[in-house]
Amino acid sequence: MFNQTNSPRPKETLPAYNLMQEISDATYFKEIGNGLHRKIYRIGDSNICMKVPHPEHFTPTILYLMQCEFMMYQISHIWNFDVVPFTKVILHNSKEIEQITEAFTKVNKGDHLYYPLLIQKYIEPENLDRELDLVHAQKVLIFNWITGRQDRARTNSVVNSEGKIFEVDNELTFNTICVRTEPHWLLDSVEFPNIPLKENLIEGILNLPQMIPLKLETLPGNHVVHSHPRARQIKASRNVTVMKVQNQVIDNLITLKSIIRNLQKSKTQITPQIIEDQVKNLGKQNYAS
């Protein structure tokens, strides 16, 4: 169910073509979203979309938000949640930026790209009444609790043709599990919140290792790194950022494990709603790790 040994999983690649080749071959870049921080483009007929910051936003903020999305993908992929699509940060002055800019300006004449960019696998959304993969949906909730993800509205998720949910907006993340936030939209349904978690799913959570090796995208290791406007700051903050995120994720995991073990001791049926209620009451109760 989960990758309990924390051993590396095979590197995920986008199907059909090499990632950069798909972008270079794109015949159009279609705007499919325009949010507070960025625009989102569908890259031709490929299964890739591109998140581009608005020009008025300062790079440090955008870079941090995009790195959060990249780390959320890593957590999903390494631990075998598989609830975040393939995500990659493209940094200023990299060779990839040059290729993407050339492809974009070729078909969107007069338009401009701003950096950094975020490349994400595009999930074709299904109708809202699509029947859900219930076990996968429960994994989505667990992932949200562990990562401290805040934007849990329906508009930030996509359901694919197999009924699996993918979290596609992962900027506001890595808060403590007990920070008050709106419940995940899955808990708004009538039946789903009260469906018990399967035993192998519970055991998978309890056996997740209390460490996870995350990384940030780094600047190219050559002379162009010196021309990046924030090269020194990025280098200095990289390890600190990763350490803080890793520590918060593990703290949340330890808390979630404690909640589950206490429910097991009290012989309480473990459902998504019961866990959500316990998370809300964290300020009133102490859980031993």
PDB file of N, CA and C in Angstrom, residues 147-212:
ATOM      1  N   THR A 147       0.784  16.163   5.357  1.00  0.00           N
ATOM      2  CA  THR A 147       1.530  17.274   4.745  1.00  0.00           C
ATOM      3  C   THR A 147       1.063  18.645   5.217  1.00  0.00           C
ATOM      4  N   GLY A 148      -0.014  18.714   5.996  1.00  0.00           N
ATOM      5  CA  GLY A 148      -0.507  20.007   6.444  1.00  0.00           C
ATOM      6  C   GLY A 148      -0.970  20.877   5.292  1.00  0.00           C
ATOM      7  N   ARG A 149      -1.560  20.242   4.303  1.00  0.00           N
ATOM      8  CA  ARG A 149      -2.066  20.976   3.133  1.00  0.00           C
ATOM      9  C   ARG A 149      -3.301  21.783   3.510  1.00  0.00           C
ATOM     10  N   GLN A 150      -3.360  23.047   3.067  1.00  0.00           N
ATOM     11  CA  GLN A 150      -4.425  23.944   3.494  1.00  0.00           C
ATOM     12  C   GLN A 150      -5.554  24.100   2.475  1.00  0.00           C
ATOM     13  N   ASP A 151      -5.241  24.163   1.199  1.00  0.00           N
ATOM     14  CA  ASP A 151      -6.270  24.398   0.171  1.00  0.00           C
ATOM     15  C   ASP A 151      -6.967  23.094  -0.185  1.00  0.00           C
ATOM     16  N   ARG A 152      -8.010  22.752   0.562  1.00  0.00           N
ATOM     17  CA  ARG A 152      -8.645  21.442   0.412  1.00  0.00           C
ATOM     18  C   ARG A 152     -10.002  21.526  -0.282  1.00  0.00           C
ATOM     19  N   ALA A 153     -10.238  22.608  -1.010  1.00  0.00           N
ATOM     20  CA  ALA A 153     -11.502  22.779  -1.726  1.00  0.00           C
ATOM     21  C   ALA A 153     -11.545  21.874  -2.958  1.00  0.00           C
ATOM     22  N   ARG A 154     -12.760  21.607  -3.435  1.00  0.00           N
ATOM     23  CA  ARG A 154     -12.954  20.723  -4.588  1.00  0.00           C
ATOM     24  C   ARG A 154     -12.231  21.233  -5.831  1.00  0.00           C
ATOM     25  N   THR A 155     -12.122  22.548  -5.975  1.00  0.00           N
ATOM     26  CA  THR A 155     -11.492  23.125  -7.167  1.00  0.00           C
ATOM     27  C   THR A 155     -10.000  22.849  -7.238  1.00  0.00           C
ATOM     28  N   ASN A 156      -9.397  22.390  -6.151  1.00  0.00           N
ATOM     29  CA  ASN A 156      -7.963  22.120  -6.133  1.00  0.00           C
ATOM     30  C   ASN A 156      -7.642  20.638  -6.296  1.00  0.00           C
ATOM     31  N   SER A 157      -8.653  19.868  -6.656  1.00  0.00           N
ATOM     32  CA  SER A 157      -8.486  18.435  -6.915  1.00  0.00           C
ATOM     33  C   SER A 157      -9.049  18.097  -8.287  1.00  0.00           C
ATOM     34  N   VAL A 158      -8.532  17.015  -8.877  1.00  0.00           N
ATOM     35  CA  VAL A 158      -9.044  16.511 -10.148  1.00  0.00           C
ATOM     36  C   VAL A 158      -9.314  15.021  -9.999  1.00  0.00           C
ATOM     37  N   VAL A 159     -10.441  14.575 -10.503  1.00  0.00           N
ATOM     38  CA  VAL A 159     -10.787  13.153 -10.516  1.00  0.00           C
ATOM     39  C   VAL A 159     -10.590  12.634 -11.932  1.00  0.00           C
ATOM     40  N   ASN A 160      -9.796  11.557 -12.068  1.00  0.00           N
ATOM     41  CA  ASN A 160      -9.519  11.045 -13.414  1.00  0.00           C
ATOM     42  C   ASN A 160     -10.533   9.977 -13.819  1.00  0.00           C
ATOM     43  N   SER A 161     -10.296   9.370 -14.974  1.00  0.00           N
ATOM     44  CA  SER A 161     -11.253   8.409 -15.536  1.00  0.00           C
ATOM     45  C   SER A 161     -11.375   7.137 -14.706  1.00  0.00           C
ATOM     46  N   GLU A 162     -10.412   6.877 -13.812  1.00  0.00           N
ATOM     47  CA  GLU A 162     -10.456   5.695 -12.954  1.00  0.00           C
ATOM     48  C   GLU A 162     -11.061   6.003 -11.593  1.00  0.00           C
ATOM     49  N   GLY A 163     -11.522   7.237 -11.412  1.00  0.00           N
ATOM     50  CA  GLY A 163     -12.103   7.613 -10.129  1.00  0.00           C
ATOM     51  C   GLY A 163     -11.074   7.944  -9.066  1.00  0.00           C
ATOM     52  N   LYS A 164      -9.835   8.156  -9.479  1.00  0.00           N
ATOM     53  CA  LYS A 164      -8.773   8.503  -8.525  1.00  0.00           C
ATOM     54  C   LYS A 164      -8.633  10.023  -8.436  1.00  0.00           C
ATOM     55  N   ILE A 165      -8.415  10.499  -7.228  1.00  0.00           N
ATOM     56  CA  ILE A 165      -8.305  11.933  -6.974  1.00  0.00           C
ATOM     57  C   ILE A 165      -6.836  12.342  -6.974  1.00  0.00           C
ATOM     58  N   PHE A 166      -6.559  13.464  -7.633  1.00  0.00           N
ATOM     59  CA  PHE A 166      -5.204  14.021  -7.632  1.00  0.00           C
ATOM     60  C   PHE A 166      -5.267  15.465  -7.134  1.00  0.00           C
ATOM     61  N   GLU A 167      -4.369  15.787  -6.200  1.00  0.00           N
ATOM     62  CA  GLU A 167      -4.290  17.138  -5.660  1.00  0.00           C
ATOM     63  C   GLU A 167      -3.373  17.950  -6.572  1.00  0.00           C
ATOM     64  N   VAL A 168      -3.898  19.009  -7.170  1.00  0.00           N
ATOM     65  CA  VAL A 168      -3.163  19.723  -8.217  1.00  0.00           C
ATOM     66  C   VAL A 168      -2.737  21.134  -7.817  1.00  0.00           C
ATOM     67  N   ASP A 169      -3.204  21.612  -6.680  1.00  0.00           N
ATOM     68  CA  ASP A 169      -2.783  22.929  -6.190  1.00  0.00           C
ATOM     69  C   ASP A 169      -2.207  22.733  -4.800  1.00  0.00           C
ATOM     70  N   ASN A 170      -0.887  22.726  -4.700  1.00  0.00           N
ATOM     71  CA  ASN A 170      -0.209  22.344  -3.455  1.00  0.00           C
ATOM     72  C   ASN A 170       0.766  23.411  -2.972  1.00  0.00           C
ATOM     73  N   GLU A 171       0.393  24.660  -3.127  1.00  0.00           N
ATOM     74  CA  GLU A 171       1.267  25.752  -2.700  1.00  0.00           C
ATOM     75  C   GLU A 171       1.255  25.940  -1.184  1.00  0.00           C
ATOM     76  N   LEU A 172       0.062  25.982  -0.597  1.00  0.00           N
ATOM     77  CA  LEU A 172      -0.067  26.286   0.832  1.00  0.00           C
ATOM     78  C   LEU A 172      -0.055  24.986   1.620  1.00  0.00           C
ATOM     79  N   THR A 173       1.112  24.632   2.081  1.00  0.00           N
ATOM     80  CA  THR A 173       1.312  23.313   2.677  1.00  0.00           C
ATOM     81  C   THR A 173       2.303  23.385   3.839  1.00  0.00           C
ATOM     82  N   PHE A 174       2.523  22.215   4.452  1.00  0.00           N
ATOM     83  CA  PHE A 174       3.541  22.017   5.489  1.00  0.00           C
ATOM     84  C   PHE A 174       3.258  22.814   6.751  1.00  0.00           C
ATOM     85  N   ASN A 175       1.970  22.921   7.112  1.00  0.00           N
ATOM     86  CA  ASN A 175       1.582  23.438   8.412  1.00  0.00           C
ATOM     87  C   ASN A 175       1.440  22.270   9.377  1.00  0.00           C
ATOM     88  N   THR A 176       1.379  22.587  10.660  1.00  0.00           N
ATOM     89  CA  THR A 176       1.151  21.533  11.634  1.00  0.00           C
ATOM     90  C   THR A 176      -0.239  20.939  11.435  1.00  0.00           C
ATOM     91  N   ILE A 177      -0.392  19.684  11.728  1.00  0.00           N
ATOM     92  CA  ILE A 177      -1.635  18.963  11.469  1.00  0.00           C
ATOM     93  C   ILE A 177      -2.811  19.577  12.217  1.00  0.00           C
ATOM     94  N   CYS A 178      -2.531  20.246  13.348  1.00  0.00           N
ATOM     95  CA  CYS A 178      -3.632  20.768  14.166  1.00  0.00           C
ATOM     96  C   CYS A 178      -4.026  22.197  13.815  1.00  0.00           C
ATOM     97  N   VAL A 179      -3.396  22.813  12.799  1.00  0.00           N
ATOM     98  CA  VAL A 179      -3.815  24.141  12.362  1.00  0.00           C
ATOM     99  C   VAL A 179      -5.241  24.065  11.829  1.00  0.00           C
ATOM    100  N   ARG A 180      -6.093  24.955  12.304  1.00  0.00           N
ATOM    101  CA  ARG A 180      -7.497  24.921  11.889  1.00  0.00           C
ATOM    102  C   ARG A 180      -7.610  25.271  10.406  1.00  0.00           C
ATOM    103  N   THR A 181      -8.276  24.430   9.665  1.00  0.00           N
ATOM    104  CA  THR A 181      -8.500  24.667   8.241  1.00  0.00           C
ATOM    105  C   THR A 181      -9.836  24.056   7.857  1.00  0.00           C
ATOM    106  N   GLU A 182     -10.341  24.450   6.703  1.00  0.00           N
ATOM    107  CA  GLU A 182     -11.586  23.853   6.238  1.00  0.00           C
ATOM    108  C   GLU A 182     -11.364  22.361   5.971  1.00  0.00           C
ATOM    109  N   PRO A 183     -12.309  21.499   6.368  1.00  0.00           N
ATOM    110  CA  PRO A 183     -12.151  20.063   6.093  1.00  0.00           C
ATOM    111  C   PRO A 183     -12.025  19.803   4.600  1.00  0.00           C
ATOM    112  N   HIS A 184     -11.371  18.710   4.262  1.00  0.00           N
ATOM    113  CA  HIS A 184     -11.260  18.331   2.859  1.00  0.00           C
ATOM    114  C   HIS A 184     -12.661  18.122   2.289  1.00  0.00           C
ATOM    115  N   TRP A 185     -12.828  18.479   1.023  1.00  0.00           N
ATOM    116  CA  TRP A 185     -14.158  18.379   0.391  1.00  0.00           C
ATOM    117  C   TRP A 185     -14.728  16.968   0.416  1.00  0.00           C
ATOM    118  N   LEU A 186     -13.861  15.953   0.516  1.00  0.00           N
ATOM    119  CA  LEU A 186     -14.353  14.576   0.589  1.00  0.00           C
ATOM    120  C   LEU A 186     -15.225  14.350   1.821  1.00  0.00           C
ATOM    121  N   LEU A 187     -14.965  15.111   2.880  1.00  0.00           N
ATOM    122  CA  LEU A 187     -15.719  14.930   4.114  1.00  0.00           C
ATOM    123  C   LEU A 187     -17.091  15.595   4.074  1.00  0.00           C
ATOM    124  N   ASP A 188     -17.391  16.288   2.963  1.00  0.00           N
ATOM    125  CA  ASP A 188     -18.710  16.914   2.811  1.00  0.00           C
ATOM    126  C   ASP A 188     -19.764  15.931   2.316  1.00  0.00           C
ATOM    127  N   SER A 189     -19.319  14.777   1.837  1.00  0.00           N
ATOM    128  CA  SER A 189     -20.287  13.807   1.308  1.00  0.00           C
ATOM    129  C   SER A 189     -21.029  13.120   2.455  1.00  0.00           C
ATOM    130  N   VAL A 190     -22.069  12.382   2.109  1.00  0.00           N
ATOM    131  CA  VAL A 190     -22.904  11.753   3.135  1.00  0.00           C
ATOM    132  C   VAL A 190     -22.296  10.454   3.646  1.00  0.00           C
ATOM    133  N   GLU A 191     -21.858   9.585   2.734  1.00  0.00           N
ATOM    134  CA  GLU A 191     -21.422   8.246   3.126  1.00  0.00           C
ATOM    135  C   GLU A 191     -19.921   8.130   3.354  1.00  0.00           C
ATOM    136  N   PHE A 192     -19.116   8.746   2.493  1.00  0.00           N
ATOM    137  CA  PHE A 192     -17.675   8.514   2.519  1.00  0.00           C
ATOM    138  C   PHE A 192     -17.013   8.726   3.879  1.00  0.00           C
ATOM    139  N   PRO A 193     -17.324   9.791   4.631  1.00  0.00           N
ATOM    140  CA  PRO A 193     -16.614  10.026   5.905  1.00  0.00           C
ATOM    141  C   PRO A 193     -16.741   8.893   6.917  1.00  0.00           C
ATOM    142  N   ASN A 194     -17.783   8.069   6.773  1.00  0.00           N
ATOM    143  CA  ASN A 194     -18.026   7.019   7.765  1.00  0.00           C
ATOM    144  C   ASN A 194     -17.665   5.621   7.277  1.00  0.00           C
ATOM    145  N   ILE A 195     -16.988   5.538   6.136  1.00  0.00           N
ATOM    146  CA  ILE A 195     -16.520   4.240   5.641  1.00  0.00           C
ATOM    147  C   ILE A 195     -15.214   3.885   6.347  1.00  0.00           C
ATOM    148  N   PRO A 196     -15.148   2.758   7.064  1.00  0.00           N
ATOM    149  CA  PRO A 196     -13.936   2.410   7.824  1.00  0.00           C
ATOM    150  C   PRO A 196     -12.720   2.229   6.915  1.00  0.00           C
ATOM    151  N   LEU A 197     -11.554   2.616   7.440  1.00  0.00           N
ATOM    152  CA  LEU A 197     -10.306   2.375   6.725  1.00  0.00           C
ATOM    153  C   LEU A 197     -10.007   0.884   6.756  1.00  0.00           C
ATOM    154  N   LYS A 198      -9.515   0.355   5.638  1.00  0.00           N
ATOM    155  CA  LYS A 198      -9.134  -1.052   5.589  1.00  0.00           C
ATOM    156  C   LYS A 198      -7.884  -1.283   6.454  1.00  0.00           C
ATOM    157  N   GLU A 199      -7.768  -2.499   6.981  1.00  0.00           N
ATOM    158  CA  GLU A 199      -6.674  -2.804   7.891  1.00  0.00           C
ATOM    159  C   GLU A 199      -5.301  -2.608   7.248  1.00  0.00           C
ATOM    160  N   ASN A 200      -5.176  -3.007   5.969  1.00  0.00           N
ATOM    161  CA  ASN A 200      -3.858  -2.862   5.337  1.00  0.00           C
ATOM    162  C   ASN A 200      -3.502  -1.392   5.122  1.00  0.00           C
ATOM    163  N   LEU A 201      -4.511  -0.531   4.980  1.00  0.00           N
ATOM    164  CA  LEU A 201      -4.252   0.901   4.870  1.00  0.00           C
ATOM    165  C   LEU A 201      -3.802   1.463   6.212  1.00  0.00           C
ATOM    166  N   ILE A 202      -4.442   1.038   7.280  1.00  0.00           N
ATOM    167  CA  ILE A 202      -4.053   1.483   8.623  1.00  0.00           C
ATOM    168  C   ILE A 202      -2.635   1.039   8.941  1.00  0.00           C
ATOM    169  N   GLU A 203      -2.332  -0.222   8.644  1.00  0.00           N
ATOM    170  CA  GLU A 203      -0.987  -0.729   8.910  1.00  0.00           C
ATOM    171  C   GLU A 203       0.052  -0.010   8.052  1.00  0.00           C
ATOM    172  N   GLY A 204      -0.351   0.346   6.828  1.00  0.00           N
ATOM    173  CA  GLY A 204       0.565   1.091   5.972  1.00  0.00           C
ATOM    174  C   GLY A 204       0.935   2.430   6.570  1.00  0.00           C
ATOM    175  N   ILE A 205      -0.034   3.119   7.161  1.00  0.00           N
ATOM    176  CA  ILE A 205       0.260   4.398   7.823  1.00  0.00           C
ATOM    177  C   ILE A 205       1.199   4.184   8.998  1.00  0.00           C
ATOM    178  N   LEU A 206       0.877   3.214   9.849  1.00  0.00           N
ATOM    179  CA  LEU A 206       1.671   2.982  11.061  1.00  0.00           C
ATOM    180  C   LEU A 206       3.090   2.547  10.743  1.00  0.00           C
ATOM    181  N   ASN A 207       3.306   1.951   9.578  1.00  0.00           N
ATOM    182  CA  ASN A 207       4.638   1.467   9.212  1.00  0.00           C
ATOM    183  C   ASN A 207       5.437   2.447   8.358  1.00  0.00           C
ATOM    184  N   LEU A 208       4.859   3.605   8.046  1.00  0.00           N
ATOM    185  CA  LEU A 208       5.638   4.591   7.290  1.00  0.00           C
ATOM    186  C   LEU A 208       6.851   5.009   8.107  1.00  0.00           C
ATOM    187  N   PRO A 209       8.021   5.104   7.480  1.00  0.00           N
ATOM    188  CA  PRO A 209       9.237   5.484   8.213  1.00  0.00           C
ATOM    189  C   PRO A 209       9.170   6.933   8.671  1.00  0.00           C
ATOM    190  N   GLN A 210       9.773   7.212   9.813  1.00  0.00           N
ATOM    191  CA  GLN A 210       9.737   8.571  10.361  1.00  0.00           C
ATOM    192  C   GLN A 210      10.929   9.371   9.859  1.00  0.00           C
ATOM    193  N   MET A 211      11.115   9.346   8.558  1.00  0.00           N
ATOM    194  CA  MET A 211      12.081  10.171   7.839  1.00  0.00           C
ATOM    195  C   MET A 211      11.751  10.078   6.363  1.00  0.00           C
ATOM    196  N   ILE A 212      12.064  11.160   5.634  1.00  0.00           N
ATOM    197  CA  ILE A 212      11.825  11.143   4.190  1.00  0.00           C
ATOM    198  C   ILE A 212      12.849  12.053   3.517  1.00  0.00           C
TER     199      ILE A 212
END
